């Protein structure tokens, strides 16, 4: 074919004549390329110096990033151009050697394992078995400190919250909630008194208190006295993945989980009517004491939050 | 001692033709015997193709992650102890925050270049995982995973999983409102595993959520254990690559038994070092101009608070999307609960996808009966079934990724959330099922197109002395000569009975 085609035939790297076209730079005008590379190196250097200056005068973060990033990009651009246009253009070829060894080598390798090793074990089967048993027990026992020390057993902790008979409902600042505190349609996040500052209180006991009306409210059959004066309380942990159900759509009376958009109907036992949550939010039975404070009748009647194996 | 050199000239003569450096290399070779292997390494040939650069992006973004990450550990405090914030970000002053959160805000605002390093670290992580995925796509669609490189495919897939896990761990460390919610979800996902879920959850977190140990534990996993495994596997990945040599596309002078390209030294070294600088520079520019994860705006984590319309980092999107659109199917019975609405999308689905990826080389060997060594790459169009299967998997992941924004889509396009949800549920099945045959068909059609993917050449029109015009096609570009990129013949076992025409541009594909 053409001359240029012959020049493109790959050859081995060694033993080339010095004037071989493959050792020439790929650029048609090497001087121009060299100039461009030189300019980018100089500009990169200037930007690095500017970075130093900006660092010393404690300039805004973006100036540091701009000069550092610009400098590195220019340096990189120049270096790539140098390699691509000013270095031997090739192409060169390298032979692959078969990775596999000869049949004899393979057989010798296998024989060493099977005959030498296997022979030894076959003759001492009992010892081999005992060693295997010992290693087996060791590997099980070795898991104990690795796994068991990591944390406590779950036991009953997933089944209960800190709500007790007579727990005062307090807000995040620890203030007790009074029956006159909420107007109809408003809500507050409550905790059993004393837990509002604890990790467990915030993660497990968090409950939404919504005032739906002025009269006692029945969200479901069998929960006749759970919501005095329209105060209903549900666990704030979404039954899907445990995000706080933090959005309240007041007109539709829906609690919405912002993570995966489960929606719970607060007038009807917080039954989910949209999204991936499989169960209603557990409802906390409330009463109002003689001084008008809102308190819990008892703990939730079921585990709060997402599902797990032991939950029935 | 008689030939002790005294004059400069004698010293020079003793050094041999390569001067001081040559002498030093000689001394090194005396002790380590590196001359022969070193020469072979410098002569190592790297094939030139832009797609081989994708793995380099992954490698270099990992280098950036290590460099910026070391910087961050100098200032970050992995503690959940509560402190009152007294830093330079006024809206937070006086708030009770964890030391992890306070130190992250402080290293962003008080430490010079701290914000830049933090943003570069986060961006480099997003680029790292992205580059791994794109690199894997290249390896997959060109068949580079075939024998003898199955082990490196397995290592690469493991690296992707580790990169995603470590990305999530690092994302959780600032202990801000958004990442804390992410940890909460991760805990619930662990809890959803049948039989052992609650034990796993308690042991990983050191108790019921939030536990007291999670930030220190995530920290040591994020900065030591997982990176150590990644560094080891990356090293093995590269050693195997050198040992087995690169794959290459078919072309002029290229065979199964050779490698054609540029030598390691100096050509490839210059290009790849330059590329390291370009990747770093690009990341620094992103860190300078594109804000990422402004945790001071989210505020510290509080289990009872939540933010609206937040998405996880992109590589977690497909999981979040799957969780959103999966129906509320919880199994309850026999005194137990299996939260299928969590277990299936967040445990079983990723398990299936990654196991399929791990098993693909073996599956393909089994179904095609191809046990040959392959060093020449496939063009994707010449392996339509593989290409279609890969496209279908990517389509599924893309839909799940989009599904992680159902609420944002509904708001933006003024659609009902219900419409978006059900559209996503249907699309999850429809799009991959449609993608497969469409991709297959496109591949088949392209096989019949002459010079597909090659540059057009000019027709040279000449006028004879009689005034007659003749058009002769000019020769093809050197890079595009006839057998450049010519596929290796499709083996009969892939689609039995199908023959490829020898004549260019003539198709014998059955319709």
Short mmCIF file of C-alpha atoms in Angstrom, two decimals, chain B:
data_model
loop_
_atom_site.label_atom_id
_atom_site.label_comp_id
_atom_site.label_asym_id
_atom_site.label_seq_id
_atom_site.Cartn_x
_atom_site.Cartn_y
_atom_site.Cartn_z
CA UNK B 1 43.61 0.00 44.76
CA UNK B 2 45.99 0.64 41.95
CA UNK B 3 43.32 1.91 39.61
CA UNK B 4 41.91 4.34 42.16
CA UNK B 5 40.70 7.21 40.03
CA UNK B 6 42.21 10.52 40.85
CA UNK B 7 41.40 12.87 38.03
CA UNK B 8 37.93 13.83 36.93
CA UNK B 9 38.54 12.30 33.52
CA UNK B 10 39.56 8.96 34.98
CA UNK B 11 36.51 8.94 37.23
CA UNK B 12 34.35 9.59 34.22
CA UNK B 13 35.97 6.78 32.28
CA UNK B 14 35.34 4.38 35.15
CA UNK B 15 31.67 5.19 35.13
CA UNK B 16 31.18 3.68 31.70
CA UNK B 17 29.11 5.06 28.83
CA UNK B 18 26.03 5.89 30.91
CA UNK B 19 27.69 8.11 33.49
CA UNK B 20 26.82 8.35 37.14
CA UNK B 21 23.28 7.11 36.67
CA UNK B 22 24.52 4.06 34.82
CA UNK B 23 26.95 3.35 37.64
CA UNK B 24 24.22 3.73 40.25
CA UNK B 25 21.95 1.37 38.33
CA UNK B 26 24.84 -1.09 38.18
CA UNK B 27 25.21 -0.93 41.94
CA UNK B 28 21.46 -1.51 42.31
CA UNK B 29 21.60 -4.48 39.96
CA UNK B 30 24.47 -5.99 41.97
CA UNK B 31 22.18 -6.10 44.97
CA UNK B 32 18.68 -6.66 43.54
CA UNK B 33 19.21 -8.00 40.03
CA UNK B 34 16.73 -5.56 38.49
CA UNK B 35 18.37 -4.71 35.17
CA UNK B 36 16.69 -7.31 32.99
CA UNK B 37 13.23 -7.07 34.54
CA UNK B 38 13.50 -3.29 34.67
CA UNK B 39 14.28 -3.11 30.97
CA UNK B 40 11.34 -5.40 30.18
CA UNK B 41 9.11 -3.14 32.27
CA UNK B 42 10.29 0.04 30.53
CA UNK B 43 9.69 -1.67 27.17
CA UNK B 44 6.22 -2.83 28.14
CA UNK B 45 3.78 -1.97 25.38
CA UNK B 46 0.50 -0.21 26.18
CA UNK B 47 -2.18 -0.34 23.49
CA UNK B 48 -3.57 3.04 22.47
CA UNK B 49 -7.30 3.36 22.79
CA UNK B 50 -9.24 6.06 24.54
CA UNK B 51 -11.38 3.52 26.38
CA UNK B 52 -8.34 2.17 28.23
CA UNK B 53 -8.19 5.54 29.96
CA UNK B 54 -11.34 4.87 31.99
CA UNK B 55 -9.57 2.56 34.42
CA UNK B 56 -6.89 5.21 34.81
CA UNK B 57 -9.53 7.73 35.89
CA UNK B 58 -10.61 5.29 38.59
CA UNK B 59 -7.03 4.72 39.72
CA UNK B 60 -6.15 8.39 39.82
CA UNK B 61 -9.32 9.47 41.58
CA UNK B 62 -8.40 6.87 44.20
CA UNK B 63 -4.97 8.50 44.51
CA UNK B 64 -6.72 11.84 45.03
CA UNK B 65 -8.99 10.22 47.63
CA UNK B 66 -5.96 8.97 49.56
CA UNK B 67 -4.16 12.32 49.42
CA UNK B 68 -7.14 14.50 50.35
CA UNK B 69 -8.37 11.88 52.84
CA UNK B 70 -5.09 11.92 54.77
CA UNK B 71 -5.41 15.71 54.97
CA UNK B 72 -8.95 15.42 56.36
CA UNK B 73 -7.99 12.90 59.06
CA UNK B 74 -5.62 15.49 60.51
CA UNK B 75 -8.59 17.64 61.53
CA UNK B 76 -11.63 15.37 61.75
CA UNK B 77 -12.58 14.08 65.22
CA UNK B 78 -14.46 10.75 65.09
CA UNK B 79 -16.53 11.25 68.22
CA UNK B 80 -20.21 11.41 69.03
CA UNK B 81 -19.54 13.42 72.19
CA UNK B 82 -21.71 16.53 72.33
CA UNK B 83 -20.09 19.96 72.26
CA UNK B 84 -21.49 23.44 71.90
CA UNK B 85 -20.57 24.90 68.53
CA UNK B 86 -18.56 28.12 68.71
CA UNK B 87 -17.16 28.32 65.19
CA UNK B 88 -17.27 30.85 62.42
CA UNK B 89 -20.58 29.72 60.91
CA UNK B 90 -22.96 31.98 62.77
CA UNK B 91 -26.31 30.20 62.28
CA UNK B 92 -24.96 27.19 64.19
CA UNK B 93 -23.34 29.06 67.08
CA UNK B 94 -24.58 27.84 70.44
CA UNK B 95 -26.10 24.62 69.12
CA UNK B 96 -25.29 21.29 70.69
CA UNK B 97 -23.55 19.23 68.02
CA UNK B 98 -21.36 16.16 67.98
CA UNK B 99 -17.61 16.59 67.76
CA UNK B 100 -17.72 14.80 64.42
CA UNK B 101 -20.05 17.48 63.04
CA UNK B 102 -18.24 20.40 64.70
CA UNK B 103 -14.83 19.27 63.48
CA UNK B 104 -16.12 18.81 59.94
CA UNK B 105 -17.55 22.34 59.91
CA UNK B 106 -14.36 23.69 61.45
CA UNK B 107 -12.07 21.98 58.98
CA UNK B 108 -14.21 23.46 56.22
CA UNK B 109 -14.07 27.04 57.50
CA UNK B 110 -11.10 27.41 59.83
CA UNK B 111 -8.44 25.31 58.11
CA UNK B 112 -6.88 26.84 55.04
CA UNK B 113 -7.69 24.76 51.93
CA UNK B 114 -9.84 22.62 54.25
CA UNK B 115 -13.06 23.28 52.37
CA UNK B 116 -11.28 22.68 49.06
CA UNK B 117 -9.84 19.37 50.28
CA UNK B 118 -13.21 18.24 51.64
CA UNK B 119 -15.04 19.07 48.43
CA UNK B 120 -12.29 17.48 46.33
CA UNK B 121 -12.53 14.35 48.48
CA UNK B 122 -16.28 14.12 47.98
CA UNK B 123 -16.09 14.80 44.27
CA UNK B 124 -13.22 12.36 43.81
CA UNK B 125 -15.36 9.69 45.47
CA UNK B 126 -18.28 10.30 43.10
CA UNK B 127 -15.84 10.21 40.18
CA UNK B 128 -14.11 7.09 41.53
CA UNK B 129 -17.27 5.02 41.66
CA UNK B 130 -18.42 6.43 38.32
CA UNK B 131 -15.12 5.65 36.62
CA UNK B 132 -15.19 2.09 37.97
CA UNK B 133 -18.67 1.58 36.54
CA UNK B 134 -17.76 3.00 33.13
CA UNK B 135 -14.50 1.04 33.09
CA UNK B 136 -16.44 -2.12 33.89
CA UNK B 137 -18.87 -1.35 31.10
CA UNK B 138 -15.92 -1.11 28.69
CA UNK B 139 -14.53 -4.41 29.91
CA UNK B 140 -17.94 -6.02 29.70
CA UNK B 141 -19.05 -4.83 26.28
CA UNK B 142 -15.70 -5.60 24.63
CA UNK B 143 -15.41 -9.03 26.21
CA UNK B 144 -12.17 -8.21 28.02
CA UNK B 145 -13.32 -10.30 31.00
CA UNK B 146 -13.01 -13.57 29.06
CA UNK B 147 -10.37 -16.19 29.69
CA UNK B 148 -7.67 -15.59 30.96
CA UNK B 149 -8.94 -12.47 32.78
CA UNK B 150 -11.90 -13.77 34.79
CA UNK B 151 -10.05 -13.35 38.09
CA UNK B 152 -9.38 -9.68 37.38
CA UNK B 153 -13.09 -9.20 36.58
CA UNK B 154 -13.92 -10.67 39.98
CA UNK B 155 -11.41 -8.40 41.71
CA UNK B 156 -12.76 -5.39 39.85
CA UNK B 157 -16.34 -6.17 40.85
CA UNK B 158 -15.23 -6.55 44.47
CA UNK B 159 -13.52 -3.17 44.18
CA UNK B 160 -16.76 -1.59 42.96
CA UNK B 161 -18.63 -2.96 45.99
CA UNK B 162 -15.88 -1.78 48.35
CA UNK B 163 -15.87 1.65 46.71
CA UNK B 164 -19.63 1.98 47.19
CA UNK B 165 -19.44 0.79 50.80
CA UNK B 166 -16.58 3.11 51.63
CA UNK B 167 -18.32 5.98 49.91
CA UNK B 168 -21.34 5.42 52.14
CA UNK B 169 -19.17 5.15 55.27
CA UNK B 170 -17.35 8.39 54.47
CA UNK B 171 -20.59 10.18 53.62
CA UNK B 172 -21.85 9.23 57.09
CA UNK B 173 -18.87 10.57 59.03
CA UNK B 174 -19.82 14.29 59.25
CA UNK B 175 -22.88 13.21 61.30
CA UNK B 176 -25.12 15.78 59.65
CA UNK B 177 -28.88 15.56 59.34
CA UNK B 178 -28.86 14.03 55.86
CA UNK B 179 -26.15 11.44 56.40
CA UNK B 180 -27.58 10.52 59.80
CA UNK B 181 -30.89 9.71 58.11
CA UNK B 182 -28.88 7.56 55.69
CA UNK B 183 -27.36 5.63 58.61
CA UNK B 184 -30.82 5.22 60.11
CA UNK B 185 -32.01 3.66 56.84
CA UNK B 186 -28.93 1.43 56.67
CA UNK B 187 -29.68 0.21 60.19
CA UNK B 188 -33.26 -0.60 59.26
CA UNK B 189 -32.03 -2.48 56.18
CA UNK B 190 -29.70 -4.60 58.33
CA UNK B 191 -32.60 -5.15 60.72
CA UNK B 192 -34.70 -6.49 57.85
CA UNK B 193 -32.46 -9.51 57.24
CA UNK B 194 -34.44 -12.59 58.29
CA UNK B 195 -33.42 -14.48 61.46
CA UNK B 196 -30.14 -12.66 62.21
CA UNK B 197 -31.08 -9.06 61.32
CA UNK B 198 -31.52 -7.68 64.83
CA UNK B 199 -28.29 -9.32 66.03
CA UNK B 200 -26.36 -7.94 63.06
CA UNK B 201 -27.82 -4.50 63.62
CA UNK B 202 -26.96 -4.51 67.33
CA UNK B 203 -23.43 -5.73 66.70
CA UNK B 204 -22.65 -3.34 63.89
CA UNK B 205 -24.05 -0.36 65.79
CA UNK B 206 -23.06 -1.49 69.30
CA UNK B 207 -26.69 -1.51 70.43
CA UNK B 208 -30.06 -0.26 69.29
CA UNK B 209 -29.93 2.68 66.87
CA UNK B 210 -28.18 5.13 67.14
CA UNK B 211 -25.78 3.33 69.48
CA UNK B 212 -22.70 5.02 70.84
CA UNK B 213 -20.10 3.43 68.65
CA UNK B 214 -21.15 4.09 65.13
CA UNK B 215 -19.03 7.14 64.24
CA UNK B 216 -15.73 5.71 65.61
CA UNK B 217 -16.44 2.37 63.98
CA UNK B 218 -17.36 3.86 60.62
CA UNK B 219 -14.26 6.02 60.88
CA UNK B 220 -11.79 3.17 61.33
CA UNK B 221 -13.53 1.18 58.61
CA UNK B 222 -13.49 4.18 56.30
CA UNK B 223 -9.89 5.31 56.80
CA UNK B 224 -8.07 2.07 57.47
CA UNK B 225 -9.77 -1.26 56.95
CA UNK B 226 -11.66 -0.76 53.70
CA UNK B 227 -8.92 1.38 52.07
CA UNK B 228 -6.32 -1.25 53.03
CA UNK B 229 -8.37 -3.91 51.26
CA UNK B 230 -8.87 -1.59 48.28
CA UNK B 231 -5.13 -0.84 48.03
CA UNK B 232 -4.33 -4.56 48.19
CA UNK B 233 -6.88 -5.47 45.56
CA UNK B 234 -5.85 -2.59 43.29
CA UNK B 235 -2.26 -3.82 43.53
CA UNK B 236 -3.28 -7.37 42.62
CA UNK B 237 -5.44 -5.93 39.82
CA UNK B 238 -2.39 -4.17 38.34
CA UNK B 239 0.00 -7.09 38.85
CA UNK B 240 -2.41 -9.38 37.01
CA UNK B 241 -2.72 -6.76 34.27
CA UNK B 242 1.05 -6.66 33.79
CA UNK B 243 1.35 -10.46 34.01
CA UNK B 244 -1.43 -11.14 31.51
CA UNK B 245 -0.69 -8.07 29.35
CA UNK B 246 -3.36 -5.76 27.95
CA UNK B 247 -6.13 -6.73 25.62
CA UNK B 248 -6.33 -4.82 22.36
CA UNK B 249 -8.78 -4.17 19.59
CA UNK B 250 -8.17 -6.10 16.36
CA UNK B 251 -6.28 -4.10 13.75
CA UNK B 252 -3.18 -3.63 11.65
CA UNK B 253 -0.55 -6.14 12.77
CA UNK B 254 -2.46 -7.05 15.92
CA UNK B 255 -2.97 -10.68 16.77
CA UNK B 256 -3.93 -12.80 19.75
CA UNK B 257 -0.22 -13.30 20.34
CA UNK B 258 1.09 -9.73 20.48
CA UNK B 259 0.41 -6.25 21.87
CA UNK B 260 0.68 -3.15 19.69
CA UNK B 261 1.02 0.34 21.09
CA UNK B 262 3.39 2.71 22.82
CA UNK B 263 6.18 1.75 25.24
CA UNK B 264 5.91 2.31 28.98
CA UNK B 265 8.93 4.63 28.98
CA UNK B 266 8.79 7.41 28.06
CA UNK B 267 5.58 7.64 26.01
CA UNK B 268 3.00 6.00 28.25
CA UNK B 269 4.63 7.35 31.40
CA UNK B 270 4.39 10.93 30.10
CA UNK B 271 0.80 10.51 29.01
CA UNK B 272 -0.40 8.79 32.15
CA UNK B 273 1.39 11.16 34.53
CA UNK B 274 -0.08 14.04 32.58
CA UNK B 275 -3.45 12.39 32.90
CA UNK B 276 -3.03 12.07 36.67
CA UNK B 277 -2.52 15.83 36.74
CA UNK B 278 -5.54 16.43 34.51
CA UNK B 279 -7.81 14.28 36.69
CA UNK B 280 -6.48 16.01 39.84
CA UNK B 281 -6.85 19.42 38.24
CA UNK B 282 -10.41 18.70 37.14
CA UNK B 283 -11.28 17.48 40.64
CA UNK B 284 -9.74 20.60 42.16
CA UNK B 285 -11.77 22.80 39.80
CA UNK B 286 -14.93 20.92 40.81
CA UNK B 287 -13.94 21.40 44.44
CA UNK B 288 -13.48 25.10 43.80
CA UNK B 289 -16.62 25.86 41.81
CA UNK B 290 -19.18 23.11 42.50
CA UNK B 291 -20.38 23.01 46.09
CA UNK B 292 -20.98 19.51 47.40
CA UNK B 293 -22.54 18.35 50.66
CA UNK B 294 -22.78 21.69 52.53
CA UNK B 295 -23.42 20.04 55.92
CA UNK B 296 -23.69 23.35 57.76
CA UNK B 297 -26.87 24.00 55.81
CA UNK B 298 -28.31 20.61 56.76
CA UNK B 299 -27.43 20.97 60.42
CA UNK B 300 -26.38 18.30 62.91
CA UNK B 301 -28.08 14.93 63.07
CA UNK B 302 -31.05 14.62 65.34
CA UNK B 303 -32.98 11.37 65.15
CA UNK B 304 -36.27 13.21 65.53
CA UNK B 305 -35.68 15.67 62.67
CA UNK B 306 -35.68 15.20 58.97
CA UNK B 307 -35.05 17.15 55.81
CA UNK B 308 -37.15 17.06 52.68
CA UNK B 309 -36.21 16.13 49.09
CA UNK B 310 -32.70 14.88 49.75
CA UNK B 311 -31.08 12.19 47.68
CA UNK B 312 -28.07 10.06 48.62
CA UNK B 313 -24.86 10.13 46.59
CA UNK B 314 -25.53 8.92 43.07
CA UNK B 315 -24.21 5.39 43.49
CA UNK B 316 -26.78 4.73 46.24
CA UNK B 317 -29.60 5.99 44.04
CA UNK B 318 -30.61 2.64 42.59
CA UNK B 319 -31.12 1.20 46.10
CA UNK B 320 -33.15 4.19 47.25
CA UNK B 321 -35.23 4.04 44.07
CA UNK B 322 -35.92 0.35 44.55
CA UNK B 323 -36.99 0.99 48.15
CA UNK B 324 -39.35 3.74 47.02
CA UNK B 325 -41.20 1.85 44.34
CA UNK B 326 -41.36 -1.58 45.92
CA UNK B 327 -44.87 -2.31 47.19
CA UNK B 328 -45.63 -2.59 50.92
CA UNK B 329 -45.42 -6.36 51.08
CA UNK B 330 -44.53 -7.46 54.55
CA UNK B 331 -44.70 -11.11 55.48
CA UNK B 332 -46.18 -11.69 58.92
CA UNK B 333 -46.93 -15.13 60.26
CA UNK B 334 -45.74 -18.01 62.41
CA UNK B 335 -44.79 -15.46 65.07
CA UNK B 336 -42.30 -13.74 62.81
CA UNK B 337 -42.04 -10.80 60.44
CA UNK B 338 -40.05 -10.69 57.23
CA UNK B 339 -40.07 -7.09 56.01
CA UNK B 340 -40.09 -8.03 52.33
CA UNK B 341 -40.72 -4.38 51.44
CA UNK B 342 -37.12 -3.78 52.62
CA UNK B 343 -35.42 -7.16 52.27
CA UNK B 344 -36.24 -7.63 48.59
CA UNK B 345 -35.25 -4.21 47.17
CA UNK B 346 -32.34 -3.46 49.53
CA UNK B 347 -30.80 -6.88 50.24
CA UNK B 348 -31.92 -9.41 47.63
CA UNK B 349 -31.91 -7.11 44.59
CA UNK B 350 -28.32 -5.80 44.97
CA UNK B 351 -27.27 -9.32 45.93
CA UNK B 352 -28.72 -10.69 42.70
CA UNK B 353 -27.24 -7.94 40.54
CA UNK B 354 -23.71 -8.26 41.96
CA UNK B 355 -23.79 -12.04 41.88
CA UNK B 356 -24.85 -11.90 38.26
CA UNK B 357 -21.90 -9.60 37.56
CA UNK B 358 -19.52 -11.94 39.41
CA UNK B 359 -20.88 -14.97 37.61
CA UNK B 360 -21.05 -13.48 34.12
CA UNK B 361 -17.71 -14.81 32.77
CA UNK B 362 -18.62 -18.33 33.92
CA UNK B 363 -22.17 -18.00 32.58
CA UNK B 364 -20.92 -16.85 29.20
CA UNK B 365 -18.39 -19.69 29.03
CA UNK B 366 -21.17 -22.13 29.81
CA UNK B 367 -23.68 -20.80 27.30
CA UNK B 368 -21.29 -20.23 24.40
CA UNK B 369 -18.99 -23.17 25.08
CA UNK B 370 -16.12 -20.76 24.45
CA UNK B 371 -13.14 -21.85 26.54
CA UNK B 372 -10.50 -20.20 24.34
CA UNK B 373 -7.94 -17.60 25.42
CA UNK B 374 -8.94 -14.13 24.24
CA UNK B 375 -6.57 -11.20 23.93
CA UNK B 376 -8.32 -9.45 21.05
CA UNK B 377 -11.40 -7.48 22.02
CA UNK B 378 -14.87 -7.72 20.57
CA UNK B 379 -16.69 -4.84 19.01
CA UNK B 380 -19.97 -4.73 20.92
CA UNK B 381 -22.00 -4.99 17.71
CA UNK B 382 -20.43 -8.35 16.97
CA UNK B 383 -21.69 -9.85 20.20
CA UNK B 384 -25.31 -8.68 20.08
CA UNK B 385 -26.62 -10.92 22.84
CA UNK B 386 -24.02 -9.88 25.38
CA UNK B 387 -24.37 -6.23 24.40
CA UNK B 388 -28.15 -6.43 24.69
CA UNK B 389 -27.97 -8.11 28.09
CA UNK B 390 -25.56 -5.48 29.40
CA UNK B 391 -27.71 -2.68 28.04
CA UNK B 392 -30.78 -4.20 29.73
CA UNK B 393 -29.03 -4.32 33.12
CA UNK B 394 -27.89 -0.72 32.73
CA UNK B 395 -31.43 0.26 31.74
CA UNK B 396 -32.80 -1.36 34.89
CA UNK B 397 -30.26 0.45 37.08
CA UNK B 398 -30.98 3.73 35.31
CA UNK B 399 -34.71 3.44 35.95
CA UNK B 400 -34.15 2.56 39.61
CA UNK B 401 -31.82 5.56 39.86
CA UNK B 402 -34.48 7.86 38.41
CA UNK B 403 -37.02 6.33 40.79
CA UNK B 404 -35.00 7.68 43.71
CA UNK B 405 -36.36 11.12 42.78
CA UNK B 406 -40.06 10.36 42.52
CA UNK B 407 -41.00 13.23 44.80
CA UNK B 408 -38.77 15.72 42.98
CA UNK B 409 -40.11 14.59 39.59
CA UNK B 410 -43.70 14.90 40.80
CA UNK B 411 -43.07 18.41 42.09
CA UNK B 412 -41.12 19.57 39.08
CA UNK B 413 -43.55 18.32 36.44
CA UNK B 414 -46.67 18.99 38.55
CA UNK B 415 -47.69 15.34 38.42
CA UNK B 416 -49.31 13.38 41.17
CA UNK B 417 -46.88 11.31 43.17
CA UNK B 418 -49.10 8.31 42.53
CA UNK B 419 -48.73 8.70 38.77
CA UNK B 420 -44.95 8.95 39.03
CA UNK B 421 -44.77 5.97 41.36
CA UNK B 422 -46.82 3.71 39.12
CA UNK B 423 -45.03 4.93 36.00
CA UNK B 424 -41.74 3.96 37.64
CA UNK B 425 -43.05 0.57 38.66
CA UNK B 426 -44.08 -0.21 35.09
CA UNK B 427 -40.94 1.28 33.55
CA UNK B 428 -38.76 -0.89 35.80
CA UNK B 429 -40.05 -3.88 33.88
CA UNK B 430 -40.81 -2.35 30.49
CA UNK B 431 -37.57 -0.47 29.83
CA UNK B 432 -35.13 -3.39 30.34
CA UNK B 433 -37.43 -5.76 28.44
CA UNK B 434 -37.62 -3.32 25.52
CA UNK B 435 -33.93 -2.44 25.71
CA UNK B 436 -32.82 -6.01 25.08
CA UNK B 437 -34.42 -6.60 21.66
CA UNK B 438 -33.83 -3.01 20.51
CA UNK B 439 -30.12 -3.22 21.32
CA UNK B 440 -29.94 -6.65 19.75
CA UNK B 441 -31.56 -5.37 16.58
CA UNK B 442 -29.32 -2.31 16.39
CA UNK B 443 -26.25 -4.53 16.70
CA UNK B 444 -27.51 -6.84 13.97
CA UNK B 445 -28.28 -3.92 11.67
CA UNK B 446 -24.88 -2.33 12.27
CA UNK B 447 -23.18 -5.60 11.40
CA UNK B 448 -24.55 -5.22 7.90
CA UNK B 449 -23.41 -1.62 7.44
CA UNK B 450 -20.19 -1.30 5.50
CA UNK B 451 -17.49 0.67 7.28
CA UNK B 452 -19.66 1.28 10.32
CA UNK B 453 -17.75 3.47 12.70
CA UNK B 454 -15.14 4.45 10.14
CA UNK B 455 -14.49 7.84 8.59
CA UNK B 456 -15.79 8.62 5.14
CA UNK B 457 -13.17 9.20 2.46
CA UNK B 458 -13.37 11.71 -0.34
CA UNK B 459 -14.05 10.89 -3.98
CA UNK B 460 -11.33 12.38 -6.19
CA UNK B 461 -12.84 13.73 -9.40
CA UNK B 462 -10.43 14.02 -12.34
CA UNK B 463 -10.97 15.32 -15.85
CA UNK B 464 -9.29 13.59 -18.75
CA UNK B 465 -7.89 15.48 -21.67
CA UNK B 466 -11.06 14.53 -23.58
CA UNK B 467 -13.14 16.36 -21.03
CA UNK B 468 -14.39 13.19 -19.40
CA UNK B 469 -14.90 13.25 -15.63
CA UNK B 470 -13.99 10.29 -13.50
CA UNK B 471 -14.61 9.82 -9.80
CA UNK B 472 -12.21 7.57 -7.95
CA UNK B 473 -12.48 6.96 -4.23
CA UNK B 474 -9.42 8.12 -2.35
CA UNK B 475 -7.65 5.54 -0.22
CA UNK B 476 -8.98 4.89 3.26
CA UNK B 477 -7.38 6.59 6.24
CA UNK B 478 -4.36 4.73 7.49
CA UNK B 479 -6.13 3.94 10.73
CA UNK B 480 -9.19 2.68 8.89
CA UNK B 481 -7.58 0.29 6.40
CA UNK B 482 -9.66 -2.67 5.48
CA UNK B 483 -8.88 -5.04 8.29
CA UNK B 484 -8.63 -2.37 10.95
CA UNK B 485 -11.23 -3.16 13.59
CA UNK B 486 -12.27 -6.17 11.56
CA UNK B 487 -14.09 -8.49 13.94
CA UNK B 488 -12.76 -11.87 14.76
CA UNK B 489 -15.22 -14.17 13.02
CA UNK B 490 -18.27 -14.90 15.12
CA UNK B 491 -17.76 -18.46 16.33
CA UNK B 492 -20.39 -20.90 15.16
CA UNK B 493 -21.37 -21.80 18.71
CA UNK B 494 -22.71 -18.32 19.44
CA UNK B 495 -25.37 -18.23 16.74
CA UNK B 496 -25.25 -21.54 14.92
CA UNK B 497 -25.71 -21.47 11.19
CA UNK B 498 -25.22 -17.74 10.80
CA UNK B 499 -22.59 -16.86 8.24
CA UNK B 500 -20.74 -13.63 7.79
CA UNK B 501 -20.34 -12.42 4.24
CA UNK B 502 -16.84 -11.94 2.94
CA UNK B 503 -17.95 -9.14 0.70
CA UNK B 504 -18.02 -5.81 2.50
CA UNK B 505 -21.38 -4.15 2.76
CA UNK B 506 -23.29 -7.28 1.81
CA UNK B 507 -25.37 -8.71 4.56
CA UNK B 508 -26.38 -12.31 4.91
CA UNK B 509 -28.09 -11.83 8.23
CA UNK B 510 -31.47 -13.50 8.15
CA UNK B 511 -34.40 -11.24 8.66
#
